[in-house]
């Protein structure tokens, strides 16, 4: 049948399908395509169109670690309740990768929906799902699409078909494309032509037999969609970053790319026209860490972004920063290890590594953002802590939080002021004197000076070897022990300076949960489900290490506390057991790692299993 390019309208209210009532704004959709085919544009178009209809959504890109050709899956969670965790299964499948179509269809739950390319032969259709065949080549011929762009525009076919079947407003699809292409109308119209053709053909030829549909809401008004890495880049800019040294590595590259993209608008001197921050691509992560430590010593607010393998190369310089007491900020966008591991899958597997990074007795401050809003806020907090504590500070994000799009309120200008810590000016050196490693205040934090201080007594030698209070080389046992005990005292001070945990008490609850980072969406949904099944829970979300007494008090209040995290060995559980040995028997590890974002279903089943065996 010939397709037309008519003015399209959304499908009317869904009729009950096979006796099933409509399922409105409550499902998960997965798009199966091949990496490098331009499907990300199509997927983000669907995501943003739903967002523009006022519906809470979240998109997760499950992509391979090569450049092109391997399978990729994009998960869109639609929830009128605002849940954004990955669903264990997806009710709607767009099967547009012939290499994985059999497996993708096999993974559909009974009663699910499958849209597939009608031009393919021998598609293994199931009788217990609703199947829709969409003739992709028909629309490309009608649109006159030729050449390399053909594969890219082929993905717009499923945008049109899905939009019609789910009643997504086509005007919102066009607005989403306009956002994606920066208003370049020729590109918008080229893509919308294919969308309209598929939309109109689906309306005329497909008898909708499934119950899934969307309906406009107003729950996204005033909100934005942004990735954690973009939020972190903005936060670092507003937090006063002046030097960024890095080496590309998945999944942190987009953080520095975003940082560089924001600079021309946000950090350009109006008089000179020059940017007020420098971004340097080093030859490797080791060199990047050295540049950051050097810049931090010189007084810059310096940072880098990397992932597990990069942290490995930075270990020696991090130890230097800890021992010579030099501020630096390191964003660790975690992926699955060991070794190269799964570069494009998510985990929280670097926790212990980063916490104790550095040979000898070393402990580092870790920030644990769980939302894009915290990624932004910690841009300032990390620099402040690094300078106040005079030490490297890690911000432990991950691939799920960093590279996927999240719904959030717009960020406000940071309320937290820039804090440089104990930095002495020349007149202060003249009045008080100066010895680099003397603890005058009893908090373990000494005073420092910066290069350029004009007072002759402001000079000191920053060294990674043994030193005494005046920064002179020393191998005396008493000097070494005194210095290390002071560093331990500074770490105790940090307990009261890092972001406090977020605690949600629940009346009558005897079980508590502790979690951190990107497990938050799954934990929130799991607690909702557990409460509906008669198991209320308290919740403490860690936002930093080291912990403070609020964590101790929380654990002490409950009969049992489940520690939830995305790694194999229960790394946070290990930390808490060491920090709270007298409460260790109360804490139960719920650690899970398969490379995918945590689901509420897994967590509910894991907790109920533990509860039944008590």
Coordinates of C-alpha atoms in Angstrom, one line a residue:
X1 CA 0.0 0.0 0.0
X2 CA 1.3 3.4 -0.9
X3 CA 2.3 5.6 2.1
X4 CA 1.2 9.2 2.3
X5 CA 2.6 12.3 3.9
X6 CA -0.5 13.6 5.5
X7 CA -1.0 15.7 8.7
X8 CA -0.8 13.0 11.4
X9 CA -2.8 12.9 14.6
X10 CA -2.3 10.7 17.7
X11 CA -4.2 7.4 17.9
X12 CA -7.4 7.6 19.8
X13 CA -7.8 6.2 23.3
X14 CA -6.6 2.6 23.3
X15 CA -9.4 0.0 23.3
X16 CA -9.1 -3.1 25.5
X17 CA -7.0 -5.7 23.7
X18 CA -8.0 -9.3 24.0
X19 CA -10.0 -8.5 27.0
X20 CA -7.2 -6.5 28.7
X21 CA -7.8 -3.0 29.8
X22 CA -5.5 -0.2 28.7
X23 CA -2.1 0.0 30.4
X24 CA -1.4 3.8 30.5
X25 CA 2.0 5.3 31.1
X26 CA 3.3 2.2 32.8
X27 CA 5.6 0.0 30.7
X28 CA 9.2 -0.5 29.5
X29 CA 10.2 -0.4 25.8
X30 CA 13.5 -1.8 24.5
X31 CA 14.9 -1.0 21.0
X32 CA 17.3 -3.6 19.6
X33 CA 19.6 -2.2 16.8
X34 CA 23.2 -2.4 15.8
X35 CA 25.8 0.0 17.1
X36 CA 26.8 2.8 14.7
X37 CA 23.6 2.9 12.7
X38 CA 22.4 6.2 14.1
X39 CA 19.8 4.6 16.4
X40 CA 20.7 6.9 19.2
X41 CA 19.0 9.8 17.4
X42 CA 15.8 7.8 17.0
X43 CA 15.9 6.5 20.6
X44 CA 16.5 10.0 22.1
X45 CA 13.7 11.3 19.9
X46 CA 11.2 8.8 21.4
X47 CA 12.5 9.6 24.9
X48 CA 12.3 13.3 24.6
X49 CA 8.9 13.2 22.9
X50 CA 7.5 11.3 25.9
X51 CA 9.2 13.8 28.2
X52 CA 7.6 16.7 26.3
X53 CA 4.2 15.0 26.8
X54 CA 4.8 15.5 30.5
X55 CA 5.4 11.8 31.2
X56 CA 8.3 10.7 33.6
X57 CA 10.8 8.7 31.6
X58 CA 14.3 7.4 31.8
X59 CA 16.5 6.1 29.0
X60 CA 19.4 3.6 29.4
X61 CA 21.7 2.8 26.5
X62 CA 23.2 -0.7 26.7
X63 CA 25.8 -0.6 24.0
X64 CA 28.9 -2.6 23.0
X65 CA 32.5 -1.7 23.5
X66 CA 33.3 -1.5 19.8
X67 CA 32.7 1.3 17.4
X68 CA 30.2 -0.2 15.0
X69 CA 28.3 -3.3 14.1
X70 CA 27.6 -5.1 17.4
X71 CA 24.2 -5.2 19.0
X72 CA 22.9 -2.4 21.2
X73 CA 19.7 -2.0 23.2
X74 CA 18.0 1.1 24.4
X75 CA 15.6 0.8 27.3
X76 CA 12.9 3.4 27.9
X77 CA 11.1 3.3 31.2
X78 CA 7.7 5.0 31.2
X79 CA 6.1 5.3 34.7
X80 CA 3.3 7.5 35.8
X81 CA 4.5 6.9 39.3
X82 CA 7.9 8.4 38.5
X83 CA 10.0 5.2 38.9
X84 CA 13.1 5.3 36.7
X85 CA 15.0 2.1 37.5
X86 CA 15.5 -0.4 34.7
X87 CA 12.8 -3.0 34.5
X88 CA 13.7 -6.6 34.7
X89 CA 11.8 -7.3 31.5
X90 CA 10.4 -5.0 28.8
X91 CA 6.8 -5.3 27.6
X92 CA 7.5 -3.7 24.2
X93 CA 10.3 -4.8 21.8
X94 CA 11.4 -3.0 18.7
X95 CA 13.3 -5.8 17.0
X96 CA 15.5 -4.0 14.4
X97 CA 18.6 -6.0 14.6
X98 CA 18.5 -9.2 12.5
X99 CA 21.5 -10.7 14.3
X100 CA 19.7 -10.7 17.7
X101 CA 16.1 -10.9 16.7
X102 CA 15.6 -14.5 17.9
X103 CA 17.1 -13.9 21.3
X104 CA 15.3 -10.5 21.7
X105 CA 11.9 -12.1 20.9
X106 CA 12.6 -15.0 23.2
X107 CA 13.2 -12.5 26.1
X108 CA 9.8 -10.9 25.7
X109 CA 7.3 -11.7 28.5
X110 CA 4.1 -13.4 27.5
X111 CA 1.5 -10.8 26.4
X112 CA 4.3 -8.5 25.2
X113 CA 4.6 -6.6 21.9
X114 CA 7.1 -7.1 19.1
X115 CA 7.6 -4.6 16.2
X116 CA 9.9 -6.1 13.6
X117 CA 11.1 -5.4 10.1
X118 CA 8.6 -7.0 7.6
X119 CA 11.3 -7.1 5.0
X120 CA 13.1 -9.9 6.9
X121 CA 12.5 -13.6 6.3
X122 CA 12.2 -16.3 8.9
X123 CA 11.5 -14.1 11.9
X124 CA 10.8 -16.5 14.8
X125 CA 7.4 -15.1 15.8
X126 CA 5.7 -16.2 19.1
X127 CA 2.0 -16.9 19.5
X128 CA 1.9 -15.5 23.0
X129 CA 2.9 -12.0 22.0
X130 CA 1.4 -9.4 19.8
X131 CA 3.4 -9.0 16.5
X132 CA 3.5 -6.0 14.2
X133 CA 5.3 -6.2 10.9
X134 CA 6.6 -2.8 9.7
X135 CA 7.8 -2.7 6.0
X136 CA 10.9 -0.5 6.4
X137 CA 12.0 -0.4 2.8
X138 CA 8.6 0.9 1.7
X139 CA 9.0 4.1 3.6
X140 CA 12.6 4.6 2.5
X141 CA 11.6 4.3 -1.1
X142 CA 8.7 6.7 -0.7
X143 CA 11.0 9.2 0.9
X144 CA 13.6 8.8 -1.8
X145 CA 16.3 7.9 0.7
X146 CA 19.6 6.8 -0.9
X147 CA 23.2 6.4 0.0
X148 CA 24.8 6.2 3.4
X149 CA 22.0 8.0 5.2
X150 CA 19.6 5.2 4.4
X151 CA 20.6 3.1 7.4
X152 CA 20.3 6.1 9.7
X153 CA 16.8 7.1 8.5
X154 CA 15.6 3.5 8.6
X155 CA 15.6 3.8 12.4
X156 CA 13.1 6.7 12.0
X157 CA 10.6 4.1 10.8
X158 CA 10.2 2.6 14.2
X159 CA 9.8 6.1 15.7
X160 CA 6.8 6.7 13.5
X161 CA 5.3 3.2 14.1
X162 CA 5.8 3.3 17.9
X163 CA 4.5 6.9 18.1
X164 CA 1.3 5.8 16.3
X165 CA 0.8 2.6 18.3
X166 CA 1.4 4.3 21.7
X167 CA -0.4 7.5 20.9
X168 CA 2.7 9.7 21.2
X169 CA 1.9 13.2 19.9
X170 CA 3.7 13.6 16.5
X171 CA 4.2 17.3 17.2
X172 CA 6.2 16.3 20.2
X173 CA 8.3 14.0 18.0
X174 CA 9.0 17.0 15.8
X175 CA 9.9 19.1 18.7
X176 CA 12.3 16.4 20.0
X177 CA 14.0 16.2 16.6
X178 CA 14.3 20.0 16.5
X179 CA 16.0 19.9 19.9
X180 CA 18.4 17.1 18.8
X181 CA 19.4 18.9 15.5
X182 CA 19.6 22.3 17.1
X183 CA 16.7 23.7 15.0
X184 CA 18.3 22.8 11.7
X185 CA 15.1 22.5 9.8
X186 CA 16.3 20.6 6.8
X187 CA 17.5 17.7 9.0
X188 CA 14.4 17.8 11.0
X189 CA 12.2 17.6 8.0
X190 CA 14.2 14.9 6.4
X191 CA 13.7 12.7 9.4
X192 CA 10.1 13.7 10.0
X193 CA 9.2 12.7 6.5
X194 CA 10.1 9.1 7.3
X195 CA 8.4 9.4 10.7
X196 CA 5.2 10.6 9.0
X197 CA 5.2 7.9 6.4
X198 CA 5.6 5.2 9.0
X199 CA 3.0 6.8 11.3
X200 CA 0.3 7.1 8.6
X201 CA 0.9 3.6 7.3
X202 CA 0.6 2.1 10.8
X203 CA -2.6 4.0 11.4
X204 CA -4.1 2.7 8.1
X205 CA -2.7 -0.9 8.2
X206 CA -2.1 -2.0 11.8
X207 CA -5.0 -3.2 13.9
X208 CA -3.8 -2.4 17.4
X209 CA -4.1 -5.5 19.6
X210 CA -2.0 -4.6 22.6
X211 CA -3.1 -2.5 25.7
X212 CA -0.1 -0.2 26.0
X213 CA -0.5 3.5 25.5
X214 CA 0.5 6.9 26.7
X215 CA -1.5 9.8 27.8
X216 CA -0.3 13.4 28.4
X217 CA 0.6 14.3 32.0
X218 CA 2.1 17.4 33.6
X219 CA 4.9 15.7 35.7
X220 CA 7.8 17.0 33.6
X221 CA 6.9 20.7 33.5
X222 CA 9.9 22.8 34.3
X223 CA 12.3 19.8 34.4
X224 CA 15.2 18.9 32.1
X225 CA 16.7 15.7 30.7
X226 CA 20.5 15.5 31.2
X227 CA 23.2 12.9 31.7
X228 CA 25.3 12.6 34.9
X229 CA 28.5 13.4 33.0
X230 CA 27.0 16.6 31.6
X231 CA 25.8 17.6 35.0
X232 CA 29.2 16.9 36.5
X233 CA 30.8 19.0 33.8
X234 CA 28.5 21.9 34.6
X235 CA 29.1 21.5 38.3
X236 CA 32.9 21.5 37.9
X237 CA 32.6 24.7 35.9
X238 CA 30.4 26.4 38.4
X239 CA 32.7 25.0 41.1
X240 CA 35.6 27.0 39.8
X241 CA 37.7 24.5 37.8
X242 CA 40.6 26.1 36.1
X243 CA 42.6 23.1 34.9
X244 CA 41.3 19.8 33.5
X245 CA 43.9 17.2 32.4
X246 CA 42.6 13.9 31.1
X247 CA 43.0 11.0 28.7
X248 CA 40.0 9.5 26.8
X249 CA 38.5 6.4 28.4
X250 CA 34.9 5.0 28.3
X251 CA 32.7 6.0 30.1
X252 CA 34.3 9.3 31.3
X253 CA 35.1 10.8 27.9
X254 CA 31.7 12.5 27.6
X255 CA 32.3 14.4 30.9
X256 CA 35.3 16.2 29.6
X257 CA 33.7 16.6 26.1
X258 CA 30.8 18.3 27.8
X259 CA 33.1 20.4 29.9
X260 CA 34.9 21.7 26.8
X261 CA 31.5 22.3 25.1
X262 CA 30.3 24.5 28.0
X263 CA 33.4 26.6 28.3
X264 CA 32.9 29.0 25.4
X265 CA 29.5 30.1 26.9
X266 CA 30.3 29.9 30.6
X267 CA 34.0 30.6 31.1
X268 CA 35.1 33.3 28.7
X269 CA 36.7 36.5 29.9
X270 CA 34.5 39.3 28.5
X271 CA 37.5 41.6 28.1
X272 CA 40.1 39.4 26.6
X273 CA 37.8 36.8 24.9
X274 CA 40.0 34.1 26.3
X275 CA 38.6 31.1 28.2
X276 CA 39.4 31.1 31.9
X277 CA 40.0 27.4 32.1
X278 CA 42.5 25.1 30.3
X279 CA 41.7 21.6 29.1
X280 CA 44.7 19.4 28.3
X281 CA 44.6 15.9 26.8
X282 CA 47.6 14.1 28.2
X283 CA 49.5 11.2 26.7
X284 CA 48.0 8.8 29.3
X285 CA 46.2 8.8 32.6
X286 CA 49.5 8.8 34.6
X287 CA 50.5 12.1 32.9
X288 CA 47.0 13.5 33.5
X289 CA 47.2 12.8 37.2
X290 CA 50.7 14.4 37.4
X291 CA 49.4 17.5 35.7
X292 CA 46.4 17.7 38.1
X293 CA 48.7 17.3 41.1
X294 CA 51.1 19.9 39.8
X295 CA 48.3 22.3 39.1
X296 CA 46.7 21.7 42.5
X297 CA 50.0 22.5 44.2
X298 CA 50.2 25.7 42.2
X299 CA 46.8 26.8 43.5
X300 CA 44.6 25.8 40.6
X301 CA 41.3 24.0 41.0
X302 CA 42.4 21.0 39.0
X303 CA 40.5 17.8 38.1
X304 CA 40.5 14.8 35.9
X305 CA 37.9 12.3 34.8
X306 CA 38.6 8.6 34.2
X307 CA 37.5 5.1 34.9
X308 CA 39.0 2.0 36.7
X309 CA 41.9 1.3 34.3
X310 CA 42.9 4.9 34.4
X311 CA 42.7 5.0 38.2
X312 CA 45.2 2.1 38.2
X313 CA 47.7 4.3 36.3
X314 CA 47.1 7.3 38.7
X315 CA 47.9 5.4 41.9
X316 CA 51.3 6.7 42.5
X317 CA 50.4 10.4 41.9
X318 CA 47.3 10.0 44.1
X319 CA 49.7 8.7 46.9
X320 CA 51.9 11.8 46.3
X321 CA 48.8 14.0 46.6
X322 CA 47.8 12.3 49.8
X323 CA 51.2 12.5 51.4
X324 CA 52.4 15.8 50.2
X325 CA 48.9 17.1 50.9
X326 CA 47.9 18.6 47.6
X327 CA 44.3 19.1 46.5
X328 CA 43.0 17.4 43.4
X329 CA 39.6 16.1 42.2
X330 CA 39.2 12.8 40.3
X331 CA 35.9 11.8 38.8
X332 CA 35.8 8.0 38.5
X333 CA 33.0 7.0 36.1
X334 CA 33.0 3.3 37.0
X335 CA 32.7 0.4 34.6
X336 CA 33.0 -3.3 35.1
X337 CA 36.4 -4.8 35.8
X338 CA 38.9 -6.4 36.5
X339 CA 41.2 -5.6 33.6
X340 CA 39.5 -4.2 30.5
X341 CA 36.4 -6.0 31.7
X342 CA 33.2 -4.7 30.3
X343 CA 34.0 -1.1 29.3
X344 CA 30.4 -0.2 28.4
X345 CA 28.7 -1.8 31.4
X346 CA 28.1 -0.3 34.8
X347 CA 29.3 -1.2 38.3
X348 CA 30.4 0.1 41.7
X349 CA 33.5 -2.0 41.6
X350 CA 36.1 0.7 42.3
X351 CA 35.0 1.6 45.8
X352 CA 37.6 -0.3 47.8
X353 CA 40.3 0.5 45.3
X354 CA 39.7 4.2 45.4
X355 CA 39.2 4.4 49.2
X356 CA 42.6 2.9 49.9
X357 CA 44.4 3.9 46.7
X358 CA 48.1 4.4 47.3
X359 CA 50.7 2.1 48.7
X360 CA 51.3 2.3 52.5
X361 CA 48.7 3.6 54.9
X362 CA 46.4 5.7 52.7
X363 CA 42.8 6.6 52.9
X364 CA 41.0 8.8 50.5
X365 CA 37.8 10.9 50.6
X366 CA 35.1 9.6 48.3
X367 CA 31.9 11.4 47.2
X368 CA 29.0 9.1 46.1
X369 CA 26.5 11.0 43.9
X370 CA 23.2 9.2 43.3
X371 CA 21.4 11.7 41.0
X372 CA 22.4 14.2 38.3
X373 CA 21.6 17.0 40.8
X374 CA 24.3 15.6 43.1
X375 CA 26.7 15.3 40.1
X376 CA 26.2 19.0 39.6
X377 CA 26.4 19.9 43.3
X378 CA 29.4 17.8 44.0
X379 CA 31.3 19.8 41.3
X380 CA 31.6 22.5 43.9
X381 CA 31.7 20.2 47.0
X382 CA 34.6 18.1 45.6
X383 CA 36.8 21.1 45.0
X384 CA 36.0 22.6 48.4
X385 CA 36.8 19.4 50.3
X386 CA 40.0 18.9 48.2
X387 CA 41.3 22.4 49.2
X388 CA 40.0 22.4 52.8
X389 CA 41.5 18.9 53.4
X390 CA 44.5 19.4 51.1
X391 CA 44.1 16.0 49.6
X392 CA 42.8 14.2 46.4
X393 CA 39.0 13.7 46.5
X394 CA 37.3 11.1 44.4
X395 CA 33.8 11.4 43.0
X396 CA 32.5 7.9 42.4
X397 CA 29.9 8.1 39.6
X398 CA 29.3 5.2 37.1
X399 CA 28.3 4.5 33.5
X400 CA 24.6 4.3 34.3
X401 CA 24.5 7.6 36.1
X402 CA 27.1 9.2 33.9
X403 CA 26.1 8.4 30.3
X404 CA 22.3 8.0 30.5
X405 CA 19.6 10.6 30.5
X406 CA 17.8 11.4 33.7
X407 CA 14.9 13.6 34.6
X408 CA 15.6 16.4 37.0
X409 CA 14.8 20.0 38.1
X410 CA 17.1 22.6 36.6
X411 CA 20.2 23.3 38.6
X412 CA 20.4 26.3 40.8
X413 CA 23.5 28.5 41.0
X414 CA 25.6 26.8 43.7
X415 CA 24.7 28.0 47.2
X416 CA 27.9 26.5 48.6
X417 CA 30.6 29.2 48.5
X418 CA 34.1 28.5 47.1
X419 CA 36.3 27.5 50.0
X420 CA 40.0 27.6 49.6
X421 CA 40.8 26.3 53.1
X422 CA 43.9 27.2 55.1
X423 CA 45.8 29.3 52.6
X424 CA 48.1 32.0 54.0
X425 CA 48.7 35.3 52.3
X426 CA 52.0 37.1 52.6
X427 CA 50.8 39.4 55.4
X428 CA 49.5 36.4 57.3
X429 CA 52.9 34.7 57.0
X430 CA 54.5 37.8 58.4
X431 CA 52.1 38.0 61.3
X432 CA 51.9 34.2 62.2
X433 CA 55.0 32.7 60.7
X434 CA 54.8 29.5 58.6
X435 CA 55.7 25.8 58.9
X436 CA 54.0 23.7 56.3
X437 CA 53.2 20.6 58.4
X438 CA 52.5 22.0 61.8
X439 CA 49.0 21.2 63.1
X440 CA 48.0 24.5 64.9
X441 CA 44.3 23.8 65.2
X442 CA 44.3 20.1 66.3
X443 CA 42.3 19.0 63.3
X444 CA 45.1 17.5 61.4
X445 CA 44.9 20.1 58.7
X446 CA 47.9 22.4 58.4
X447 CA 48.4 25.7 56.7
X448 CA 49.8 26.1 53.2
X449 CA 51.0 28.8 50.9
X450 CA 50.8 29.1 47.2
X451 CA 53.5 29.9 44.6
X452 CA 53.7 33.6 44.1
X453 CA 53.4 34.4 47.8
X454 CA 55.9 37.3 48.2
X455 CA 57.0 36.6 51.8
X456 CA 60.4 34.8 51.9
X457 CA 59.3 32.5 54.7
X458 CA 56.3 31.2 52.6
X459 CA 58.6 28.9 50.7
X460 CA 58.6 25.1 51.4
X461 CA 59.6 22.0 49.6
X462 CA 56.7 19.7 48.6
X463 CA 58.0 16.1 48.7
X464 CA 56.8 12.6 48.6
X465 CA 59.5 11.4 50.9
X466 CA 59.7 11.5 54.7
X467 CA 59.5 15.0 56.1
X468 CA 59.2 16.8 59.4
X469 CA 56.9 19.7 60.4
X470 CA 58.9 22.3 58.4
X471 CA 58.9 20.1 55.3
X472 CA 62.6 19.2 55.6
X473 CA 63.6 15.7 54.6
X474 CA 63.6 13.4 57.6
X475 CA 63.9 9.6 58.2
X476 CA 63.6 10.0 62.0
X477 CA 61.0 7.5 63.4
X478 CA 59.4 10.1 65.5
X479 CA 58.9 12.5 62.6
X480 CA 57.4 9.7 60.4
X481 CA 55.1 8.5 63.1
X482 CA 53.9 12.0 64.0
X483 CA 53.2 12.9 60.4
X484 CA 51.2 9.7 59.8
X485 CA 49.2 10.1 63.0
X486 CA 48.4 13.7 61.9
X487 CA 47.2 12.5 58.5
X488 CA 45.0 9.9 60.3
X489 CA 43.6 12.8 62.5
X490 CA 42.8 14.8 59.4
X491 CA 40.9 11.8 58.0
X492 CA 38.8 11.8 61.2
X493 CA 38.1 15.5 60.7
X494 CA 36.9 14.7 57.2
X495 CA 34.1 12.6 58.7
X496 CA 32.3 15.7 59.8
X497 CA 33.0 17.7 56.6
X498 CA 31.8 15.3 53.9
X499 CA 28.2 15.3 52.8
X500 CA 25.9 13.7 55.4
X501 CA 23.9 10.6 54.6
X502 CA 20.2 10.9 53.6
X503 CA 18.0 9.0 56.1
X504 CA 14.4 8.0 55.7
X505 CA 13.0 6.4 58.8
X506 CA 9.8 4.3 58.6
X507 CA 7.5 3.7 61.6
X508 CA 7.5 0.0 62.6
X509 CA 10.3 -1.0 60.3
X510 CA 12.7 -3.6 61.8
X511 CA 14.8 -3.9 58.6
X512 CA 16.9 -1.2 57.1
X513 CA 18.7 -0.6 53.8
X514 CA 22.0 1.1 53.1
X515 CA 22.8 2.0 49.5
X516 CA 24.7 4.5 47.5
X517 CA 25.1 5.9 44.0
X518 CA 23.0 4.7 41.0
X519 CA 21.3 1.9 42.9
X520 CA 19.0 4.6 44.3
X521 CA 16.1 4.3 41.7
X522 CA 15.9 0.5 42.2
X523 CA 16.0 0.9 46.0
X524 CA 13.2 3.5 46.0
X525 CA 11.0 1.2 43.8
X526 CA 11.9 -1.9 45.8
X527 CA 11.0 -0.2 49.1
X528 CA 7.6 0.8 47.6
X529 CA 7.0 -2.9 46.6
X530 CA 8.2 -4.3 49.9
X531 CA 5.9 -1.9 51.9
X532 CA 3.0 -3.1 49.8
X533 CA 3.8 -6.7 50.8
X534 CA 3.9 -5.8 54.5
X535 CA 7.7 -5.3 54.9
X536 CA 8.4 -1.6 55.7
X537 CA 12.0 -0.6 55.6
X538 CA 14.2 2.3 56.8
X539 CA 16.7 3.7 54.3
X540 CA 20.1 5.3 54.6
X541 CA 21.8 6.6 51.5
X542 CA 25.5 7.1 51.9
X543 CA 26.8 10.2 50.0
X544 CA 30.4 10.0 51.1
X545 CA 33.2 8.1 52.7
X546 CA 34.4 8.2 55.5
X547 CA 31.2 7.6 57.4
X548 CA 30.1 9.5 60.5
X549 CA 28.1 8.6 63.6
X550 CA 24.8 8.9 61.8
X551 CA 25.6 5.6 60.0
X552 CA 26.3 3.9 63.3
X553 CA 23.1 5.2 64.9
X554 CA 21.1 4.0 61.9
X555 CA 22.5 0.5 61.9
X556 CA 22.0 0.2 65.7
X557 CA 18.3 1.1 65.3
X558 CA 17.4 -2.0 63.2
X559 CA 17.4 -5.7 63.7
X560 CA 19.1 -6.2 60.4
X561 CA 20.5 -3.9 57.7
X562 CA 20.9 -4.9 54.0
X563 CA 23.8 -3.2 52.3
X564 CA 22.9 -2.9 48.6
X565 CA 25.6 -2.4 45.9
X566 CA 26.6 -3.2 42.3
X567 CA 29.7 -5.3 42.7
X568 CA 30.6 -8.9 43.3
X569 CA 32.3 -8.7 46.7
X570 CA 30.1 -6.4 48.7
X571 CA 32.8 -3.7 48.9
X572 CA 30.7 -1.1 50.9
X573 CA 29.6 -3.9 53.2
X574 CA 33.3 -4.6 53.8
X575 CA 34.0 -1.0 54.6
X576 CA 31.1 -0.8 57.0
X577 CA 32.1 -4.0 58.7
X578 CA 35.6 -2.6 59.3
X579 CA 34.3 0.8 60.5
X580 CA 31.5 -0.7 62.7
X581 CA 32.9 -4.0 63.9
X582 CA 30.6 -4.2 66.9
X583 CA 27.6 -3.9 64.6
X584 CA 29.0 -6.2 61.8
X585 CA 26.6 -9.1 62.6
X586 CA 23.6 -6.8 61.9
X587 CA 24.7 -6.0 58.3
X588 CA 23.9 -8.3 55.4
X589 CA 25.5 -7.9 52.0
X590 CA 23.3 -7.7 49.0
X591 CA 25.8 -7.4 46.2
X592 CA 25.0 -8.0 42.5
X593 CA 27.0 -7.5 39.4
X594 CA 26.0 -8.5 35.9
X595 CA 26.9 -5.3 34.1
X596 CA 23.4 -4.0 34.0
X597 CA 21.7 -1.3 36.2
X598 CA 20.1 -2.8 39.3
X599 CA 16.4 -3.7 39.1
X600 CA 13.8 -3.4 41.8
X601 CA 12.7 -7.0 41.1
X602 CA 16.1 -8.4 41.8
X603 CA 16.3 -6.5 45.1
X604 CA 12.8 -7.4 46.3
X605 CA 13.4 -11.1 45.6
X606 CA 16.9 -11.0 47.3
X607 CA 15.5 -9.3 50.4
X608 CA 12.4 -11.6 50.6
X609 CA 14.7 -14.6 50.2
X610 CA 16.8 -13.4 53.2
X611 CA 13.8 -12.6 55.2
X612 CA 12.3 -16.1 54.7
X613 CA 15.5 -17.8 55.8
X614 CA 15.9 -15.8 59.0

